[in-house]
XYZ file of C-alpha atoms in Angstrom:
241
model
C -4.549 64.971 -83.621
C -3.978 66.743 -80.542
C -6.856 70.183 -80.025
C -4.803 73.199 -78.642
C -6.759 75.602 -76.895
C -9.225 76.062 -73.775
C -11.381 73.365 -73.234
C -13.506 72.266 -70.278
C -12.408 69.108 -68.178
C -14.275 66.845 -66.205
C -11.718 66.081 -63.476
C -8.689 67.277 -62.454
C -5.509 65.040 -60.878
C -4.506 67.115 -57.997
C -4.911 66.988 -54.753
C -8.175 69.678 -53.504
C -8.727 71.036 -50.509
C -12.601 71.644 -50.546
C -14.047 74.174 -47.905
C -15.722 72.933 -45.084
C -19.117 73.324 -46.112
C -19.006 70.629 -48.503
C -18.811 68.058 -45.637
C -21.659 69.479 -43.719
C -23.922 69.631 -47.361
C -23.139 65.272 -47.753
C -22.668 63.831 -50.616
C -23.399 63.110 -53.401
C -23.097 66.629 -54.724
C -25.367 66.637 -57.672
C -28.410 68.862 -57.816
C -28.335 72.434 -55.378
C -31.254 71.539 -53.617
C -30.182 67.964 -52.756
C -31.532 66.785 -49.257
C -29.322 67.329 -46.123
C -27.775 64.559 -45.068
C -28.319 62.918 -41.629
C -25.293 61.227 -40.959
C -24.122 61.532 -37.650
C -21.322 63.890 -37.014
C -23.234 66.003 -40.081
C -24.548 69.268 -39.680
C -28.664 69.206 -39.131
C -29.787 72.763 -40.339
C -33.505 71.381 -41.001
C -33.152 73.167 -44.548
C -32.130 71.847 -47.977
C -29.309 73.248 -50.209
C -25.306 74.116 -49.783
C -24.878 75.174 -46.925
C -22.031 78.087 -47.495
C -21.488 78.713 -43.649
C -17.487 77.172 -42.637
C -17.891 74.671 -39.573
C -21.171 75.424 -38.969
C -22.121 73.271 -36.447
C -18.221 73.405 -34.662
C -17.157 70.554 -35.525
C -13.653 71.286 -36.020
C -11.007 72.738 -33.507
C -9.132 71.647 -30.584
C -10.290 72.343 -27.048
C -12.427 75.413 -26.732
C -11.642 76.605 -30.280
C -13.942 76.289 -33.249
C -12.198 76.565 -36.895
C -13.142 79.524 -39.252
C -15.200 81.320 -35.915
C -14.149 83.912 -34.025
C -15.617 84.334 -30.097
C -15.554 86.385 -26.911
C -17.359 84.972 -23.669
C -18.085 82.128 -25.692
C -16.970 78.446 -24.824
C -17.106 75.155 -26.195
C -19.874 72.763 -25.310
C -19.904 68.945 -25.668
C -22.454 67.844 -23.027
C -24.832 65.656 -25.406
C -27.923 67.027 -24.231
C -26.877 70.267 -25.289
C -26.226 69.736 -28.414
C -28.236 69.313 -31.739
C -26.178 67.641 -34.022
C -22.665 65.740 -34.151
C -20.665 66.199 -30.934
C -20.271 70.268 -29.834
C -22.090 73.014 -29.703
C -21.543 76.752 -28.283
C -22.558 77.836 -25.270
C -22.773 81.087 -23.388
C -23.220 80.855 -19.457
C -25.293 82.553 -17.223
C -24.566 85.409 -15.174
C -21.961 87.110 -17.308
C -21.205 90.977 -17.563
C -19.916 91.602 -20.945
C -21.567 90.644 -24.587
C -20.909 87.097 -25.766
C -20.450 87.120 -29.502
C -19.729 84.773 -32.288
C -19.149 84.936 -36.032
C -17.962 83.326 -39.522
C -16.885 85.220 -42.515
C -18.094 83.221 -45.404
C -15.375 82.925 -48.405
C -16.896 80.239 -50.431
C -17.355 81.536 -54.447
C -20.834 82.226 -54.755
C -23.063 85.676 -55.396
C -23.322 87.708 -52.560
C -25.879 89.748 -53.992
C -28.243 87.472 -54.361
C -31.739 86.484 -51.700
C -30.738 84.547 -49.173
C -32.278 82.713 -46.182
C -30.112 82.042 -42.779
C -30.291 81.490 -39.561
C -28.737 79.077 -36.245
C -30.422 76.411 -33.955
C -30.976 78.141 -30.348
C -31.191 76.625 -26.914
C -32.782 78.810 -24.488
C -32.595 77.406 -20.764
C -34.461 80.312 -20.134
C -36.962 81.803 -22.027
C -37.065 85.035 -21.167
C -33.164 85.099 -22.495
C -34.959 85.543 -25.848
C -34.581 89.095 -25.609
C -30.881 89.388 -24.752
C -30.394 86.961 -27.890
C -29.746 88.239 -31.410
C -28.897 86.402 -34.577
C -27.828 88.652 -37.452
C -26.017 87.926 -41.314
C -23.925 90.856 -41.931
C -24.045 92.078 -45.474
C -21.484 94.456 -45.559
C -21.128 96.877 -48.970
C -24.093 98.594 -50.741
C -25.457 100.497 -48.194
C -26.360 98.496 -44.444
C -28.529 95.307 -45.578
C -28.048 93.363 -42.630
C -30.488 91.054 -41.171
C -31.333 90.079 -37.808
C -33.628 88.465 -35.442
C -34.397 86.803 -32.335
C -35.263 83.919 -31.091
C -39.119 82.868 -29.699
C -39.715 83.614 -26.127
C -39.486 79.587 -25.547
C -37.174 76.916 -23.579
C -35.402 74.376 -25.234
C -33.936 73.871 -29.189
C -35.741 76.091 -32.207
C -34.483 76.900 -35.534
C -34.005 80.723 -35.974
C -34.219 81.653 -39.537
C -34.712 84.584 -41.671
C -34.490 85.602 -45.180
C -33.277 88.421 -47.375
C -34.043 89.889 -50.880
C -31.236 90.108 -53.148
C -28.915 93.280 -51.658
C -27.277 95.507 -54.804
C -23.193 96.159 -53.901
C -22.931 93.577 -50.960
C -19.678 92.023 -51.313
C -19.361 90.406 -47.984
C -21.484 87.745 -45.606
C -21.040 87.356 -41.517
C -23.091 85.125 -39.804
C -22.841 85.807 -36.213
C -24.840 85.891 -33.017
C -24.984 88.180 -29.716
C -26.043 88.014 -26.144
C -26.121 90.876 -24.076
C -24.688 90.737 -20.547
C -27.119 89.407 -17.295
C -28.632 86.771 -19.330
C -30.469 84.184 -16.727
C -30.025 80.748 -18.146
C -26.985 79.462 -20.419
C -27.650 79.420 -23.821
C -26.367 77.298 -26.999
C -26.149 77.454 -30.453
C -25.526 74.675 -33.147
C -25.785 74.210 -36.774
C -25.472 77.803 -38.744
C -26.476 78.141 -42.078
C -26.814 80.822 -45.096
C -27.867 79.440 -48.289
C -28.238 81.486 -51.406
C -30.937 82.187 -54.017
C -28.678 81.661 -56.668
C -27.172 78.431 -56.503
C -25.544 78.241 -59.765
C -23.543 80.503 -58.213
C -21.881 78.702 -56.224
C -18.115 77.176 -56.404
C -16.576 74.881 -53.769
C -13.537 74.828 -54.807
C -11.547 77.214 -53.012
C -8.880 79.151 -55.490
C -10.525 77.851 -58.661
C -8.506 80.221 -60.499
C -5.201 80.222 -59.193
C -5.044 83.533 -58.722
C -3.619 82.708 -55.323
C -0.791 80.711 -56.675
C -1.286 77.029 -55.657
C -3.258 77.995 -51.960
C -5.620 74.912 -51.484
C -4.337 72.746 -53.670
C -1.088 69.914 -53.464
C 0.386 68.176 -56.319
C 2.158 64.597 -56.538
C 4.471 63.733 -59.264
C 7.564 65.532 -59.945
C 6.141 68.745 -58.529
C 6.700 71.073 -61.336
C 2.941 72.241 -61.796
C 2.610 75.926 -60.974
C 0.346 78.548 -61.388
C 1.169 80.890 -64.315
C 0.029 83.954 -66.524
C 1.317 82.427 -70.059
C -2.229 81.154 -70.743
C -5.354 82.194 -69.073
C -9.249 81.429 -69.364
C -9.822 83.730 -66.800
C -8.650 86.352 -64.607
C -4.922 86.551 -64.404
C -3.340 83.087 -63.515
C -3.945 79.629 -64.382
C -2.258 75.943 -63.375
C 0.496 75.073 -65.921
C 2.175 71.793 -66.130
């Protein structure tokens, strides 16, 4: 006898497009605060969970572009001894005379609200470029909850991190990070992370609900699955076929 209704599924045969933090978290998936994985190529944060930041340690992009980032005065390093994990990092030379600035909007399904720790591996050539550095997660909504900090008056690779109690209203994260103008040395950064109090939270799969139509997702077969309003479990659209 065939059941009609809602019921929950423990795969699904289409094609997903999964954001890119779940290849920077490794697999397997399992538990929230799984260990990070150290294959190379993988994104080293030195902390444990998802990590929700989008090509954190800019991986991904051709040239001097990194995918999901946006930069000014910023380029593209792959010089191994800069870097701290896989193959590129970001640097920002010496000398210059306007703000270098990075940043990632996060859009992973997860609650913004929630505590959160972040933070971004720093290489200071110099050390008193500590100063002119600044490392802040936007929270954007409720009120201004941002956080920020520097880095340690110290040469060489150090994991900047911070941590945030749960902000009421926020609706929105941006990791990003600043240098003022007339810094000394170049500096780099690799390996961003946010990861959130509440991991049950959290959703990789991008468009879960189809409320975007089919955005993230392919199909095979005769290609007749769409997303539709007839039936929903939630929100306003779900995948018919």
């Amino acid at each position: 006898m065939k059941m009609k209704g809602w019921k929950k599924l423990s795969s699904l045969l289409l094609t997903v497009s999964l954001c890119s933090t779940l290849l920077s978290a490794g697999f397997p998936m399992r538990a929230f605060m799984a260990a990070e994985s150290d294959i190379g190529g993988r994104v080293i944060t030195g902390e444990q969970g998802i990590n929700l930041v989008n090509n954190a340690g800019f991986e991904h992009g051709g040239g001097d572009e990194a995918e999901a980032w946006g930069k000014n005065e910023v380029e593209i390093n792959t010089a191994t001894e800069f870097v701290h994990s896989g193959s590129r990092s970001m640097k920002v030379a010496a000398g210059r005379t306007a703000t270098a600035y990075a940043f990632s909007g996060l859009n992973d399904i997860y609650n913004r609200e929630a505590a959160v720790t972040a933070g971004i591996w720093v290489y200071l050539s110099d050390a008193a470029d500590a100063d002119k550095t600044l490392i802040v997660l936007e929270r954007k909504g409720g009120g201004d909850q941002n956080l920020l900090v520097r880095p340690q008056a110290q040469t060489g690779w150090q994991k900047v991190i911070f941590s945030g109690d749960a902000a009421p209203g926020c609706n929105e994260h941006v990791i990003k990070f600043e240098v003022a103008d007339g810094n000394v040395g170049d500096i780099y950064f690799d390996d961003a992370f946010v990861y959130s109090q509440d991991g049950t939270s959290i959703n990789l799969l991008r468009n879960g609900g189809f409320e975007s139509q089919l955005d993230s997702f392919g199909q095979g077969g005769d290609g007749t699955a769409l997303a539709s309003g007839n039936q929903t479990h939630g929100g306003s659209s779900a995948l018919e076929i």
